[in-house]
mmCIF file of C-alpha atoms in Angstrom:
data_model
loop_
_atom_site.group_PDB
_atom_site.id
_atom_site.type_symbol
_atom_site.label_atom_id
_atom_site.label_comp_id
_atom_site.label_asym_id
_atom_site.label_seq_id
_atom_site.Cartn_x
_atom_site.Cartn_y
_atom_site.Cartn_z
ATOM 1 C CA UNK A 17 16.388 -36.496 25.242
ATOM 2 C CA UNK A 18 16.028 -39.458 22.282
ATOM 3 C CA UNK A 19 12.027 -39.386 23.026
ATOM 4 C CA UNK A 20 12.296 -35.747 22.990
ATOM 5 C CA UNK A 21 13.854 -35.319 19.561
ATOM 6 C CA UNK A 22 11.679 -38.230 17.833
ATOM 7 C CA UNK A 23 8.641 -36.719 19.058
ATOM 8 C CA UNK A 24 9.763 -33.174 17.545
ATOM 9 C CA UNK A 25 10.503 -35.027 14.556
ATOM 10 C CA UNK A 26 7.206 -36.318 14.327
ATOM 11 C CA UNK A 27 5.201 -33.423 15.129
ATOM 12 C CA UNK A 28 7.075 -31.941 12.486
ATOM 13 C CA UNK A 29 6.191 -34.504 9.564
ATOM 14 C CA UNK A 30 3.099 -33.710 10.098
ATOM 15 C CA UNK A 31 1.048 -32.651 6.946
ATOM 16 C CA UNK A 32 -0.688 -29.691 8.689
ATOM 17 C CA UNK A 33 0.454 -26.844 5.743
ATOM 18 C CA UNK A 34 0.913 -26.998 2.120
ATOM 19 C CA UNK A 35 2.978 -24.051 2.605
ATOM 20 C CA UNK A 36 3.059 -20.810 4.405
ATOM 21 C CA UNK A 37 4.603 -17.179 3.570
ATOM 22 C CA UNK A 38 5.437 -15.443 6.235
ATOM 23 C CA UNK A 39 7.824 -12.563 4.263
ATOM 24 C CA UNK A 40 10.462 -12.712 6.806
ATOM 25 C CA UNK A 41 13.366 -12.642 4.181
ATOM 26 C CA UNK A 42 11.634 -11.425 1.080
ATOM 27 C CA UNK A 43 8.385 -11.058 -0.880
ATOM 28 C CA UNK A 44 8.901 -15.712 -1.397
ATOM 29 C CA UNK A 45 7.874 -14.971 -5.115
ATOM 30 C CA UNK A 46 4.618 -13.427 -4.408
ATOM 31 C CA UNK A 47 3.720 -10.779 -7.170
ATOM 32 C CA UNK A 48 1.660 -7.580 -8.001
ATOM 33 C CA UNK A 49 1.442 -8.139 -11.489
ATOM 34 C CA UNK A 50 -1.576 -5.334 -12.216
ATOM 35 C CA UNK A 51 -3.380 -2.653 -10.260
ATOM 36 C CA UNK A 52 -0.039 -1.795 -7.516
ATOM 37 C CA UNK A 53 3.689 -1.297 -6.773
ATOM 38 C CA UNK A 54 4.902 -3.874 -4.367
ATOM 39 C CA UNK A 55 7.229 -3.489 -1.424
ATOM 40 C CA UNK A 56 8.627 -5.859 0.760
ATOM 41 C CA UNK A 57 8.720 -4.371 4.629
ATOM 42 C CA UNK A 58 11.453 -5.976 6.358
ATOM 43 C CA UNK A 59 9.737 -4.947 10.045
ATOM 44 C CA UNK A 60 6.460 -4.159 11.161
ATOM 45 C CA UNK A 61 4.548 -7.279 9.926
ATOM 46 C CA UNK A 62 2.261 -9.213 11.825
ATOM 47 C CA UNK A 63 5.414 -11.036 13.329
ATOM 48 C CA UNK A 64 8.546 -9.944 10.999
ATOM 49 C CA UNK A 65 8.256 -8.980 7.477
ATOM 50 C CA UNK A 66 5.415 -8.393 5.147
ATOM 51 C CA UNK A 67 4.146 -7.190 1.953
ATOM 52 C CA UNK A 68 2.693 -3.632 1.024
ATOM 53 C CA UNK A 69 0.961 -2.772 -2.157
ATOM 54 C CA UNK A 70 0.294 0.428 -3.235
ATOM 55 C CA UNK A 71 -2.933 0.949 -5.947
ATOM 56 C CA UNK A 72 -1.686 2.949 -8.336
ATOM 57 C CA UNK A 73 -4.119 1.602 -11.215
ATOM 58 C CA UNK A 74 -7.791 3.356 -10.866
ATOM 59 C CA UNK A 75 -8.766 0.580 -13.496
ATOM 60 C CA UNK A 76 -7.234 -3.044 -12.579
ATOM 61 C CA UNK A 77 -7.999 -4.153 -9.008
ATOM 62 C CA UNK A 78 -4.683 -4.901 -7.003
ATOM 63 C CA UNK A 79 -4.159 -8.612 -7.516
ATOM 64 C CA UNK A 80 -1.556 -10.630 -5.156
ATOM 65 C CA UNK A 81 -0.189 -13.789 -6.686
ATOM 66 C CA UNK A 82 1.256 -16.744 -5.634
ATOM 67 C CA UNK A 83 4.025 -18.262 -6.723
ATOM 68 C CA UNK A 84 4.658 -21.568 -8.923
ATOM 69 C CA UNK A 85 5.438 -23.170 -5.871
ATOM 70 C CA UNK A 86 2.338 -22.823 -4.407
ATOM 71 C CA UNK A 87 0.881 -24.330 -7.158
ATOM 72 C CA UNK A 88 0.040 -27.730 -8.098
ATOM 73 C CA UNK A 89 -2.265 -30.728 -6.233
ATOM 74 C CA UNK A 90 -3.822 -29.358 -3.441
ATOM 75 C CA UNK A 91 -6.100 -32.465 -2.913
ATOM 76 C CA UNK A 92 -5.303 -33.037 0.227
ATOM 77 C CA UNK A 93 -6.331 -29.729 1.624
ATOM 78 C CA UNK A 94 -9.829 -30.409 0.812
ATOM 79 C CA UNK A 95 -11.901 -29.645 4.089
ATOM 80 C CA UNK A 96 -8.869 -27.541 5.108
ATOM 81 C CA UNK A 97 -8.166 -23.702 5.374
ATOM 82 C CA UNK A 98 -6.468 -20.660 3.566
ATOM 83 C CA UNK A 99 -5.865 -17.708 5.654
ATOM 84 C CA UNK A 100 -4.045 -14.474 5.404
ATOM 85 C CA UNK A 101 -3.376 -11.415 7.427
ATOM 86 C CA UNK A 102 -3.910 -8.095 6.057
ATOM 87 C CA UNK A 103 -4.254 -4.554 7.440
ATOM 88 C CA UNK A 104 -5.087 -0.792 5.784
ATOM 89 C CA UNK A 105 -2.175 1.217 5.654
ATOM 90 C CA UNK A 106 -3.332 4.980 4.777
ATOM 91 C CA UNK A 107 -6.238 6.567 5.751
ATOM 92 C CA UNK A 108 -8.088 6.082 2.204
ATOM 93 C CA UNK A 109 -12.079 5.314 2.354
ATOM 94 C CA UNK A 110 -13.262 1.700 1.940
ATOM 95 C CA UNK A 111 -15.495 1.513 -0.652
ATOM 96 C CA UNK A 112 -14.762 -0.506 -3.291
ATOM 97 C CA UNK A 113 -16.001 -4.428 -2.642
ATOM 98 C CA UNK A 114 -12.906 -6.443 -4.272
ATOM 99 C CA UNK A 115 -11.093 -6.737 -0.767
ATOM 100 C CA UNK A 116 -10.679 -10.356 0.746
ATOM 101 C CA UNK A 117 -11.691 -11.915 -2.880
ATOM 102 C CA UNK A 118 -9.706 -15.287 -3.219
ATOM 103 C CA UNK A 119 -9.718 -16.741 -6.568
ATOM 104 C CA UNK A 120 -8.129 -20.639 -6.780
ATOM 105 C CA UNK A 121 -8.063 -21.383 -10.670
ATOM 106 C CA UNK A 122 -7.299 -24.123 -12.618
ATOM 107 C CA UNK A 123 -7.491 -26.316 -15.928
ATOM 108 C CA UNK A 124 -10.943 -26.366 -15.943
ATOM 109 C CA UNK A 125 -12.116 -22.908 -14.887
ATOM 110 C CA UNK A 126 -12.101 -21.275 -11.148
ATOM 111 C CA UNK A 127 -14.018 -20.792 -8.161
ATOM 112 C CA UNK A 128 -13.906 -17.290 -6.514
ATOM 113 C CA UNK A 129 -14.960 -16.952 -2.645
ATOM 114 C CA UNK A 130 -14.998 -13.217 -0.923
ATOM 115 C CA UNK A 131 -13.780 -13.837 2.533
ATOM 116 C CA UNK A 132 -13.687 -10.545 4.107
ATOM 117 C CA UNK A 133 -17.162 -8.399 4.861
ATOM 118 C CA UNK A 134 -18.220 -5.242 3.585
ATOM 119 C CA UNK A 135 -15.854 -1.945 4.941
ATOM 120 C CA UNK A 136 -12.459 -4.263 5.474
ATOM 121 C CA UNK A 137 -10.168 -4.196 6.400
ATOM 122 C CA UNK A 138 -10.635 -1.601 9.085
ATOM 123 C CA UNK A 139 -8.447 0.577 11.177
ATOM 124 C CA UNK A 140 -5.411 1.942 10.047
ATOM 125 C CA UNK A 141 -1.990 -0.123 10.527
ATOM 126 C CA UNK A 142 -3.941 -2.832 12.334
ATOM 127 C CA UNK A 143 -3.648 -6.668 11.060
ATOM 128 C CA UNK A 144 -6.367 -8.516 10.728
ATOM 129 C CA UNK A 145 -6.793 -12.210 10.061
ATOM 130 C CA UNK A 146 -8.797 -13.386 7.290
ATOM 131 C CA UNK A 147 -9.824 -17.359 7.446
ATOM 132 C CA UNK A 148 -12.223 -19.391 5.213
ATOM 133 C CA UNK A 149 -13.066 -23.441 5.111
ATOM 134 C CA UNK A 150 -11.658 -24.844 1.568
ATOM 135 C CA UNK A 151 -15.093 -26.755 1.688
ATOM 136 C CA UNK A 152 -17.967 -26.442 -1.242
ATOM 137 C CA UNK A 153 -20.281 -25.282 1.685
ATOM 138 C CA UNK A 154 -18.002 -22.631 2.660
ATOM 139 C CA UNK A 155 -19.561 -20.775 -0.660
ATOM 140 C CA UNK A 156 -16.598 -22.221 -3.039
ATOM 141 C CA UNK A 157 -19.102 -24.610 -4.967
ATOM 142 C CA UNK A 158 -19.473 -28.081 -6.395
ATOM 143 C CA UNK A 159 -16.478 -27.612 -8.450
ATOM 144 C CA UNK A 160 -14.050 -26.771 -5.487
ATOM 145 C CA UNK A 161 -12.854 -30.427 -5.434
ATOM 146 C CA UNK A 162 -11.800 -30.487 -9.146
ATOM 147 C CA UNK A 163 -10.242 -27.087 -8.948
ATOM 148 C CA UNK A 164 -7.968 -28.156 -5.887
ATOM 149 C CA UNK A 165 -6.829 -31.316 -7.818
ATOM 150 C CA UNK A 166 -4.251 -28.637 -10.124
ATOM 151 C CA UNK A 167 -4.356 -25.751 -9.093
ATOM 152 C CA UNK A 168 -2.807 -23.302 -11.858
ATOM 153 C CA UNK A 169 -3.461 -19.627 -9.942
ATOM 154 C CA UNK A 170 -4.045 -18.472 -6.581
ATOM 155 C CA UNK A 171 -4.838 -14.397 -5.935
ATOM 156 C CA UNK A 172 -5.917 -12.559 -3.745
ATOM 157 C CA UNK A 173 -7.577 -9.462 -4.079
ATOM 158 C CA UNK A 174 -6.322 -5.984 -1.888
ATOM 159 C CA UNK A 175 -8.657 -3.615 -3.796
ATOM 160 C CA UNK A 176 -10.513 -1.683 -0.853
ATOM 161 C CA UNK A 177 -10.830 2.068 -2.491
ATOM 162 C CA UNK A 178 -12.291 2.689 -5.694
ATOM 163 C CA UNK A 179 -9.718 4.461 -7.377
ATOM 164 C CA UNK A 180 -5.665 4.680 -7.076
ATOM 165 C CA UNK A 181 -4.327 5.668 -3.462
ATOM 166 C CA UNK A 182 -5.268 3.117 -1.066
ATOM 167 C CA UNK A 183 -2.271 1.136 0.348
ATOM 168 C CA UNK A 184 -2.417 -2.572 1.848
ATOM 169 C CA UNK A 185 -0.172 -5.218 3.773
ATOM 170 C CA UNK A 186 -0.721 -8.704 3.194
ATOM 171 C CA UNK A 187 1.354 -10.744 5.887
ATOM 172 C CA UNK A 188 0.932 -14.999 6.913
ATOM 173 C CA UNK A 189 -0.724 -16.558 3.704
ATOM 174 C CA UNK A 190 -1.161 -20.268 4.603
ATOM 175 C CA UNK A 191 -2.821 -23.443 3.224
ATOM 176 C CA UNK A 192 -3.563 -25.900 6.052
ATOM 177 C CA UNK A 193 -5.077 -29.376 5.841
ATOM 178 C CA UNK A 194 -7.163 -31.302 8.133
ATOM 179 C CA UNK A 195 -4.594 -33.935 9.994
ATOM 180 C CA UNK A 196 -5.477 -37.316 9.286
ATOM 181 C CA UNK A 197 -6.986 -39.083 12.151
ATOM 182 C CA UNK A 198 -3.679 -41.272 12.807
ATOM 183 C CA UNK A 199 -1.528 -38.004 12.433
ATOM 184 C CA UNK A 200 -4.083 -36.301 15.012
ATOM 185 C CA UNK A 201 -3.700 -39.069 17.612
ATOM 186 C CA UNK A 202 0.291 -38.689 16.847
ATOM 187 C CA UNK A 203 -0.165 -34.699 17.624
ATOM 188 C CA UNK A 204 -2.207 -35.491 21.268
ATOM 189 C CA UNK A 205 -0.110 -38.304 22.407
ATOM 190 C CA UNK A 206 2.778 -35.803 21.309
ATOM 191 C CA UNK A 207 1.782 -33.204 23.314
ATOM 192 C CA UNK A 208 0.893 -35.798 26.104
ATOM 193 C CA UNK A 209 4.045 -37.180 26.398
ATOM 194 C CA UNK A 210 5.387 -33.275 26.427
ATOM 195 C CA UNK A 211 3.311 -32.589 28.916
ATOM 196 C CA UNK A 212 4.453 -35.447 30.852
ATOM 197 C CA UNK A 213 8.355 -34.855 30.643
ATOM 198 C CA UNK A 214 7.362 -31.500 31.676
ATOM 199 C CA UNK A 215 5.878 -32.521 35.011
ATOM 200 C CA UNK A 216 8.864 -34.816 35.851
ATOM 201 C CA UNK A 217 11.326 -31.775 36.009
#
């Protein structure tokens, strides 16, 4: 039971997530400032609560913001990921091209990456997961690196409908890093060892 407990321990030290919103209790400080009225849900999420935006701006896309503490040196998460779930919640026509635009800002200037194609998100009430490498090749640029070192801003964009009506969910915004290589071998002889007190019961 001792190995047990250190080895949950250490799996959970691991530096796998900056931080992750879920909206299980609350909107966690993300804001709408321009472009919608924001709602938390507290059921129907993709797993618990979640966040709906409604576009009632025809001129000022609908911009979800993080929160200060999201903010800060995100160094590490270099080579990482940033991933959210989002779905369409009315039946309002997808054509406007803001939707799935991620903009990561800081002291000296921004880099902008549109991770979602043309026409999402699709089908009404269903989540989808949105994923994209926080690498320069990814299509962030040269300048990701500097930008992640203080990061001042993070939005993301829910604009799908040109013009007021459309109505979004955002749901399971997370940062994840790449594990170290020593914190990787941890993990797998982790879930070794698991797998190993398993097969002795």
């Amino acid at each position: 039971m001792a190995r047990r407990s250190l080895l949950i321990a250490s799996l959970i030290a691991l530096p796998m997530a900056v931080t992750a919103a879920g909206f299980d209790a609350g909107d966690e400080g993300w804001a709408t400032p321009t472009g919608g009225t924001q709602t938390w849900q507290g059921s129907g999420g993709n797993g618990g609560g979640w966040l709906q935006i409604e576009d009632i701006d025809g001129n000022t896309d609908i911009l979800l913001t993080a929160p200060s503490a999201w903010l800060g040196n995100w160094s590490a998460y270099l080579g990482g990921t940033l991933s959210f779930d989002a779905k369409k919640v009315n039946d309002v026509s997808n054509d406007w091209p803001g939707f799935g635009e991620i903009r990561i800002s800081g002291p000296g200037g921004s880099v902008l990456l549109d991770v979602a194609e043309a026409g999402q998100p699709v089908g009404e009430g269903e989540w989808h997961r949105y994923s994209v490498a926080l690498t320069p090749a990814a299509g962030w640029g040269p300048s990701l690196a500097s930008v992640l070192a203080n990061v001042t801003s993070l939005t993301i964009n829910g604009e799908f409908h040109a013009g007021p009506g459309e109505v979004v969910g955002f749901d399971n915004i997370q940062v994840t890093a790449v594990p170290e290589p020593a914190s990787a071998a941890l993990l797998l002889a982790g879930i070794g060892l698991l797998a190993c007190l398993r097969r002795k019961r």
